[in-house]
Short mmCIF file of C-alpha atoms in Angstrom, two decimals:
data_model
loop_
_atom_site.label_atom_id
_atom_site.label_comp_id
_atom_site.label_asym_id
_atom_site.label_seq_id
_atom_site.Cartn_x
_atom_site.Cartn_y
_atom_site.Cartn_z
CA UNK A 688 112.46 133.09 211.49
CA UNK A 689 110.61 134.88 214.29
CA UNK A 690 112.94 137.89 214.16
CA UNK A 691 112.58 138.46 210.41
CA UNK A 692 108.94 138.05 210.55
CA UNK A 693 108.93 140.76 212.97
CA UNK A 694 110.90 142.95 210.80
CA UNK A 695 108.62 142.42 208.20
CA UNK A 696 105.32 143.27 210.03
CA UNK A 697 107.18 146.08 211.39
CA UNK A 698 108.04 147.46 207.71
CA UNK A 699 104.54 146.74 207.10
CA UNK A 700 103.98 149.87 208.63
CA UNK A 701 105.88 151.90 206.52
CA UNK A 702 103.78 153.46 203.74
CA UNK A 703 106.23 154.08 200.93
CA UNK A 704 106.55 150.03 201.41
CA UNK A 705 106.06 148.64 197.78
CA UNK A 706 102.94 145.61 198.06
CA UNK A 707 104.50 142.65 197.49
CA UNK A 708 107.35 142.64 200.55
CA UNK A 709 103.55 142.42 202.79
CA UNK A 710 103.38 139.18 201.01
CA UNK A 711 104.87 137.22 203.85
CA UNK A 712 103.25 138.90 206.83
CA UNK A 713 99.87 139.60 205.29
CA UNK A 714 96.41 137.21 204.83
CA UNK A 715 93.29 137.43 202.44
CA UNK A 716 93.11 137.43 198.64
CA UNK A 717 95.25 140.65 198.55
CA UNK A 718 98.24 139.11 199.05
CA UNK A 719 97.40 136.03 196.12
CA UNK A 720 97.08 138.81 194.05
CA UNK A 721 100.14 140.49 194.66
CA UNK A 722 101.97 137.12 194.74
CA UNK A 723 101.06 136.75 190.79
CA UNK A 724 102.47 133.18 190.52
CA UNK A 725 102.14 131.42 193.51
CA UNK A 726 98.31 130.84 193.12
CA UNK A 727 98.42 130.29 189.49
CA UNK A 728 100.86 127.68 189.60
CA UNK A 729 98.20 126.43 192.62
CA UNK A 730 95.17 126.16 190.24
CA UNK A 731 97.37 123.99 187.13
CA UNK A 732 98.17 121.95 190.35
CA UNK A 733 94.29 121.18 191.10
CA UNK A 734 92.69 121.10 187.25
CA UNK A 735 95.92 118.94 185.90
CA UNK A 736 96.90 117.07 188.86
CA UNK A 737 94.71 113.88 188.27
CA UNK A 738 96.15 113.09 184.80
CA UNK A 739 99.09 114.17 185.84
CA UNK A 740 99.15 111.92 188.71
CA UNK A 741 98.16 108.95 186.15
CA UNK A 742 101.01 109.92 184.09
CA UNK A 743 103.86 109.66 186.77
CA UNK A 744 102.21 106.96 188.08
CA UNK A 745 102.11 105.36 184.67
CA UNK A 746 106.15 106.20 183.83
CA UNK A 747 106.58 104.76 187.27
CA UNK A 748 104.53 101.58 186.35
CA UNK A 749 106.58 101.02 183.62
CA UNK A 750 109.80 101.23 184.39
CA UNK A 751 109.10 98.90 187.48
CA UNK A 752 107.65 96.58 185.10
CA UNK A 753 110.01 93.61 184.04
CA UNK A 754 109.61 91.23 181.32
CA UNK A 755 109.46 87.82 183.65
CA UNK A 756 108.92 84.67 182.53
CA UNK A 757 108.60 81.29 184.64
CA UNK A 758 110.65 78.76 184.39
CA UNK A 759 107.84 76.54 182.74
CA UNK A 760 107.01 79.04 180.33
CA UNK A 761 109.81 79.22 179.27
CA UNK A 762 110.23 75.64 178.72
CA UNK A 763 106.93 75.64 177.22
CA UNK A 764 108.62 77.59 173.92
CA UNK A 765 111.86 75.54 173.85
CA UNK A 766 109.28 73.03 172.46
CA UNK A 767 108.38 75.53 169.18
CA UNK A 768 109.94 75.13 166.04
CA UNK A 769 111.27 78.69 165.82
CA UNK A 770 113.09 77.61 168.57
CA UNK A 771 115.23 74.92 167.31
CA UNK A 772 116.53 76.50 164.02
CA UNK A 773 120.26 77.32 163.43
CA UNK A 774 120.82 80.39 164.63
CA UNK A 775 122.02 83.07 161.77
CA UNK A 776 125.48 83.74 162.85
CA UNK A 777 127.01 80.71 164.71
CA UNK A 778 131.11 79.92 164.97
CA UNK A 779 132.39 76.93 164.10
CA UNK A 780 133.37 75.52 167.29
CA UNK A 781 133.66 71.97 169.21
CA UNK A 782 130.84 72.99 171.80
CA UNK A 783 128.87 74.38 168.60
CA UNK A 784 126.72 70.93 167.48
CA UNK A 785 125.82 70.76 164.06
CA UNK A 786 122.09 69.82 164.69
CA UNK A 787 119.90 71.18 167.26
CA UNK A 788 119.81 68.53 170.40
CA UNK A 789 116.50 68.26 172.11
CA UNK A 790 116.31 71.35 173.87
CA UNK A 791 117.15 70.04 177.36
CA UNK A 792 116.33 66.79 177.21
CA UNK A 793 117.31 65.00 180.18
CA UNK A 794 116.34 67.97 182.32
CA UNK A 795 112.76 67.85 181.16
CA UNK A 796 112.42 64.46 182.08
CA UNK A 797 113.93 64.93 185.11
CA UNK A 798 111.24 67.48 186.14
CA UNK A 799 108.88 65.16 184.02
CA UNK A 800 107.25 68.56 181.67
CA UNK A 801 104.59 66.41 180.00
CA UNK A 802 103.33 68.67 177.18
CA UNK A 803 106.91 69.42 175.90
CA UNK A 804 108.01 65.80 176.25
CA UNK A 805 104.89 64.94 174.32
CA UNK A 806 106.09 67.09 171.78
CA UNK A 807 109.70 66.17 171.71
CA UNK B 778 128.17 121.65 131.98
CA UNK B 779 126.52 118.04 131.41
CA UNK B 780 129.56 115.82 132.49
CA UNK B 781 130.70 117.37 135.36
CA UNK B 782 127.07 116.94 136.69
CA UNK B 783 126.68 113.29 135.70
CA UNK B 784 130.07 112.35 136.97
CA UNK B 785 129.42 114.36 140.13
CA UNK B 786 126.20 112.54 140.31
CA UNK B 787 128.33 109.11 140.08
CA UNK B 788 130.88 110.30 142.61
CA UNK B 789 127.45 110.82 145.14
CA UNK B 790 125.83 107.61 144.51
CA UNK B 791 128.84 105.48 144.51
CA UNK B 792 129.78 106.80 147.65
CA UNK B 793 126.26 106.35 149.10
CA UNK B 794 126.68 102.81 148.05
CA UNK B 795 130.09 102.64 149.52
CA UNK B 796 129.52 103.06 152.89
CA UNK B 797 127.22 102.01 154.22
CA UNK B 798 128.40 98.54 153.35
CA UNK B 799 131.57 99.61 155.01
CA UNK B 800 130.63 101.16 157.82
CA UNK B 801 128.83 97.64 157.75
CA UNK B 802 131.86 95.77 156.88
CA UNK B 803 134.02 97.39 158.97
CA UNK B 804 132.00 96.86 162.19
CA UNK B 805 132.37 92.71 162.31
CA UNK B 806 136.34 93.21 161.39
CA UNK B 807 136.97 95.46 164.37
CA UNK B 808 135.00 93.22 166.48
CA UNK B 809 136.47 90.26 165.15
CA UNK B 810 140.18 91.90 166.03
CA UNK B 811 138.54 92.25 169.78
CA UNK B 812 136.61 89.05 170.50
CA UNK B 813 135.23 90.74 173.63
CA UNK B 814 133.39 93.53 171.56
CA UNK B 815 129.77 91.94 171.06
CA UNK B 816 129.50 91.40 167.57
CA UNK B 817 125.98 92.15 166.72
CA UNK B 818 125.42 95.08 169.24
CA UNK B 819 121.73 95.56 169.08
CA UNK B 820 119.53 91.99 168.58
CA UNK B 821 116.22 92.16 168.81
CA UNK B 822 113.39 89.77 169.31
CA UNK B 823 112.02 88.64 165.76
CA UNK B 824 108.54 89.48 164.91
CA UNK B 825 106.18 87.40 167.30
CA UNK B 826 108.88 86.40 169.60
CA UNK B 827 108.96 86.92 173.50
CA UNK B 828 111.37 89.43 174.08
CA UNK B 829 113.68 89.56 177.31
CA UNK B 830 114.08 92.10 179.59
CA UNK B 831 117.69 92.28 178.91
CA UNK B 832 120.11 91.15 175.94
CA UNK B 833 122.46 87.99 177.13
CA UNK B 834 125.63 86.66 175.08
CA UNK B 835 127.00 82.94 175.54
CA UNK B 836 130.61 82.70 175.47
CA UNK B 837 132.89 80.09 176.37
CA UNK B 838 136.58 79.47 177.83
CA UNK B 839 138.79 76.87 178.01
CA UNK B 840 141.70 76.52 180.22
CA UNK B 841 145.03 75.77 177.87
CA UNK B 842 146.50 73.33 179.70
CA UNK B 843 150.51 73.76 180.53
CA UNK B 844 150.34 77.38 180.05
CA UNK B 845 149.78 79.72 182.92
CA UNK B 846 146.72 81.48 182.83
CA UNK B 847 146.96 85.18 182.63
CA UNK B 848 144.63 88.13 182.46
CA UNK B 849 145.64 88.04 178.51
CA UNK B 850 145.55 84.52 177.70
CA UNK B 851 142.12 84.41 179.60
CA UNK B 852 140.74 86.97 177.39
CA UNK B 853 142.34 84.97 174.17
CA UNK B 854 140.56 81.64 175.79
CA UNK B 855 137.50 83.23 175.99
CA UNK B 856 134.62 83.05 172.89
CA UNK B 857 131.66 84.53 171.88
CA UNK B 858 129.18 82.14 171.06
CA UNK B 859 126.61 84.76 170.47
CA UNK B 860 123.95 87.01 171.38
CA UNK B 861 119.98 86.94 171.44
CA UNK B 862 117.60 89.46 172.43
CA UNK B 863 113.89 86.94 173.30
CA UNK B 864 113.28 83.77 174.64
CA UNK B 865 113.35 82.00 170.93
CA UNK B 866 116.64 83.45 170.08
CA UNK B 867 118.00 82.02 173.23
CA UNK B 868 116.25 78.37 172.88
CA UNK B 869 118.36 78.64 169.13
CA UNK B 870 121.60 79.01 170.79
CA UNK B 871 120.95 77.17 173.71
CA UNK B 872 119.93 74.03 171.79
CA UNK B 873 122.75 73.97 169.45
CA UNK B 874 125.65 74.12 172.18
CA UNK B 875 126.54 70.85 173.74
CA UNK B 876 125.19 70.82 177.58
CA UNK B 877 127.81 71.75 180.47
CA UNK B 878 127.85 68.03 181.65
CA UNK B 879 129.16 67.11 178.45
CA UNK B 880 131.79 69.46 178.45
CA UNK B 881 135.84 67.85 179.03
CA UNK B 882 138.45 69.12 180.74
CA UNK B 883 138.78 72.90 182.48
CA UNK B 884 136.16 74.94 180.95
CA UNK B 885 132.97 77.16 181.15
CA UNK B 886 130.32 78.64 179.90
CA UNK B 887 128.98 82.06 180.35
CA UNK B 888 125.83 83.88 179.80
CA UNK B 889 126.46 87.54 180.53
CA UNK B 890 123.70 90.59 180.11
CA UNK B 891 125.68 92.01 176.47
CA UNK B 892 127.80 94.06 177.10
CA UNK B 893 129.26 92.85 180.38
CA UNK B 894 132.30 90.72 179.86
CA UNK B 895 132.86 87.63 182.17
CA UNK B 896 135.88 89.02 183.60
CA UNK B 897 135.92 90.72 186.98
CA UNK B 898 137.88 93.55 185.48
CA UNK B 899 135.01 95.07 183.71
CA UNK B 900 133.34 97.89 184.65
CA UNK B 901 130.01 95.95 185.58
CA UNK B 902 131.90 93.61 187.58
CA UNK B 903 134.63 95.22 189.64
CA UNK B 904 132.74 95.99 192.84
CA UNK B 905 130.66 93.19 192.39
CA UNK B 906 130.77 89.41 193.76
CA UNK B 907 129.03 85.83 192.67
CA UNK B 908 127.29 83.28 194.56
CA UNK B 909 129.17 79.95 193.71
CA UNK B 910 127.55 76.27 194.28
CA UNK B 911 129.95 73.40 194.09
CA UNK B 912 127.88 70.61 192.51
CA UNK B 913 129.09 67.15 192.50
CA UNK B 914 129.21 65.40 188.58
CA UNK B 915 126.36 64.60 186.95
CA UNK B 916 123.92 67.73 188.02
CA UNK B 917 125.72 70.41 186.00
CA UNK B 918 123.44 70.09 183.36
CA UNK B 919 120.22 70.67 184.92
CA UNK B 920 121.44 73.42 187.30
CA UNK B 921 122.78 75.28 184.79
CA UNK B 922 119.57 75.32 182.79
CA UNK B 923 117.40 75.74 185.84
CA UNK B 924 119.87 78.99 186.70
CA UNK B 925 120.13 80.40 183.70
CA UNK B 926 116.24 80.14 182.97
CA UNK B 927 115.29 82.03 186.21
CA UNK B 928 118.01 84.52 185.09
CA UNK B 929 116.40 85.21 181.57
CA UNK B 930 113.27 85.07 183.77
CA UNK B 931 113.89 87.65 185.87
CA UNK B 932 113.30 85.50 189.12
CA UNK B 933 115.81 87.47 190.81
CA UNK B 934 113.81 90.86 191.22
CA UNK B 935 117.36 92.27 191.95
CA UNK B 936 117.10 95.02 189.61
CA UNK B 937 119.69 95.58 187.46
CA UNK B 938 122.32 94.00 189.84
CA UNK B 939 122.72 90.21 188.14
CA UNK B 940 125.37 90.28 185.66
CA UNK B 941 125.66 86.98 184.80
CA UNK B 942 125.83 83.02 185.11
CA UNK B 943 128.72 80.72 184.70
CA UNK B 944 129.47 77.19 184.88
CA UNK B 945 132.60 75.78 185.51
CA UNK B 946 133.82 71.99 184.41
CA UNK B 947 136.14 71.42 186.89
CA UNK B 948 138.05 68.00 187.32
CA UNK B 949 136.42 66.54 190.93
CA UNK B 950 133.18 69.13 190.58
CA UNK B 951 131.54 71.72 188.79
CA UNK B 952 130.69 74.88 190.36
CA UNK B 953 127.99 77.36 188.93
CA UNK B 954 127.71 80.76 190.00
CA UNK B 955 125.60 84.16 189.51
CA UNK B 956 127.50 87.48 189.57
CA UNK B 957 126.44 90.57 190.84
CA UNK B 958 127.12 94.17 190.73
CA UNK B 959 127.50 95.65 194.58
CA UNK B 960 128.69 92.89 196.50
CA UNK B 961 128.69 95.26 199.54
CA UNK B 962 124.10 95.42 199.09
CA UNK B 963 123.79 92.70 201.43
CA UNK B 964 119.75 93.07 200.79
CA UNK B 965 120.35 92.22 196.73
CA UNK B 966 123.05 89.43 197.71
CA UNK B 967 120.80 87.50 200.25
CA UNK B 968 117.65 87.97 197.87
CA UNK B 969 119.77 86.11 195.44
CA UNK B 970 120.56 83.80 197.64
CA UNK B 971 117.35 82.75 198.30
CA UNK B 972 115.80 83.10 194.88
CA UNK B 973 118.97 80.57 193.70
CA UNK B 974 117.98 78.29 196.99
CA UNK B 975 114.35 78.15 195.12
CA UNK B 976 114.84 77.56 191.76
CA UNK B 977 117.89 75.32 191.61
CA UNK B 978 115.95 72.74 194.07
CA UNK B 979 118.73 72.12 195.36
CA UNK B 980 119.42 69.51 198.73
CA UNK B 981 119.53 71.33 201.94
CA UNK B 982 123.38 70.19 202.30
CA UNK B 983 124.45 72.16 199.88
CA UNK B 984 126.94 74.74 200.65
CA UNK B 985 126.58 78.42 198.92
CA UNK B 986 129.57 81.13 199.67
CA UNK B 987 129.37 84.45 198.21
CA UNK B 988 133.19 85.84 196.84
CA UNK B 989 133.54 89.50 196.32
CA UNK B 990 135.75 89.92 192.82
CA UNK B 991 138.35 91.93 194.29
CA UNK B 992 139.09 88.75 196.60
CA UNK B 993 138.93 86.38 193.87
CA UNK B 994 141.30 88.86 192.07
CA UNK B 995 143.66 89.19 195.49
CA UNK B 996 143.73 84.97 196.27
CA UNK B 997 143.74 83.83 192.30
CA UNK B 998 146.84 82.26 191.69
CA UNK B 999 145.75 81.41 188.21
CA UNK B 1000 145.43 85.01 186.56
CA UNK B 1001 146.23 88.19 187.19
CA UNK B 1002 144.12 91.74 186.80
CA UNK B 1003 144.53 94.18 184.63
CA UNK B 1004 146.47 96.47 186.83
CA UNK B 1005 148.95 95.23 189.03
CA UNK B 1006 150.97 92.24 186.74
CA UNK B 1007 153.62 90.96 188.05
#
């Protein structure tokens, strides 16, 4: 790193030198001109940078975000009627009941939910 | 000029009639010819219902008894029961299948994210490993419920590592167990651990061991992988 730098401030020297290799080795608002891009890509940085920053942080929010539900919740629905109809497509099998049972029944009063008992 | 037009007209509709009821026909059939295919790929929560983060299917299996269990006859024992997309859907299902306590003889029930079969051969499951609880009779009901509810839940804030729950009627016991993708993250297997400590309530007593796939597939004397049959 040194040596090149070196080189460079030696070649800085040189007159027939085209602008832009001083780029490097150089200071001021010379070398942000010659360096075209650099500083314009620095200003879309500073004026867009808040929303941008919402954005990612945004896409970042929402693919942490999970659909979670507690356990009571979701007990809590098992009680709706939408809940206990036949589903559409369901095989004909000895595990399949015919009727809806009482979604968990002995389980809720084991943990003794009182608004969905009350309902059942 | 006139006829040709009409009857190419004829040709166009009845052809745009055509298929899409078979591509729609066709769909079930191949399914039906592969049980394992899900049959309705893409539920989704009705209008007003709570959706889930993730799509589960119920199947079940039963052991045949006499034969010896294969790789092949497991996937013929195994059925689709079916799939649901929100927290309704699920309660449907869920309420008109008889509970695991109930169940006779050698047999389980799955719920697997859809598109993950139960096996240890698929794709999701072939580095991966379970947590298995051996429950004496009469709690196979309620743990099942309570595992499968923090499951749908997301209570495991393991990512996208759970794969899915199983209960097994076994003669003596009944075991229930969660699988897992990586069974080599020891963070995601221990935060499982713990989250299935919580919400199955379960006495302190109880033993948990975690089984990588590859050794169930290794020790199994019941069925054999894919590759490698004897």
């Amino acid at each position: 790193m040194e040596v090149s730098r070196k080189r460079i401030l030696l070649r800085h020297l040189e007159p027939a030198r085209p602008l832009r290799r001083c780029v490097p080795a150089s200071v001021g608002p010379q070398t942000k001109a010659a360096a075209g891009d650099q500083p314009l890509m620095e200003g879309e940085l500073t004026t867009v940078g808040l929303e941008q920053f919402l954005k990612i942080l945004n896409l970042h929010k929402q693919k942490k975000e999970r659909i979670s539900y507690t356990r009571d919740f979701l007990i809590a629905l098992a009680g709706c009627p939408d809940a206990k109809k036949r589903p559409e497509y369901l095989p004909d099998h000895p595990i399949v009941l015919p009727k809806a049972r009482d979604p968990g029944q002995q389980e809720l009063r084991e943990t003794q939910w009182k608004e969905v008992t009350e309902d059942v | 000029m006139n006829n040709k037009f009409d009857a190419l007209k004829d040709d166009d509709s009845g052809e745009d009639q055509a298929s899409p009821k078979d591509s729609e026909k066709e769909k079930p059939e191949e399914d039906d010819k592969d049980q394992n295919i899900v049959k309705k790929k893409m539920v989704v929560p009705g209008p007003g219902e709570h959706p889930l983060q993730y799509n589960y299917t119920f199947w079940y299996s039963r052991r045949t008894p006499g034969r010896p269990a294969s790789t092949q006859s497991y996937e013929q024992n195994i059925k689709q029961i079916g799939s649901f997309a929100s927290v309704e859907q699920f309660w449907r299902f869920y309420s008109h299948m008889i509970r695991p306590g109930d169940l006779t003889g050698h047999s389980d029930f799955h719920l697997f994210k859809e598109g993950i079969k139960p096996m240890w051969e698929d794709d999701a499951n072939k580095m991966g490993g379970k947590w298995i609880i051996r429950l004496r009779k009469g709690l196979a009901s309620r743990c099942w419920e309570n595992l499968i509810l923090a499951m749908l839940g997301e209570q495991f804030m393991v990512g996208e590592e759970i794969c899915g729950a199983v209960v097994s009627v076994r003669f003596q016991e009944d075991i229930i167990s969660i699988w897992n993708k990586t069974a080599s993250d020891q963070s995601t297997t221990a935060r499982i651990r713990d989250t299935l400590r919580r919400v199955l309530n379960l006495p302190p007593n109880t033993i948990m061991e975690y089984k990588t796939h590859t050794d169930s597939i290794k020790y199994s004397m019941g069925r054999l992988p894919w590759t490698g049959e004897c």
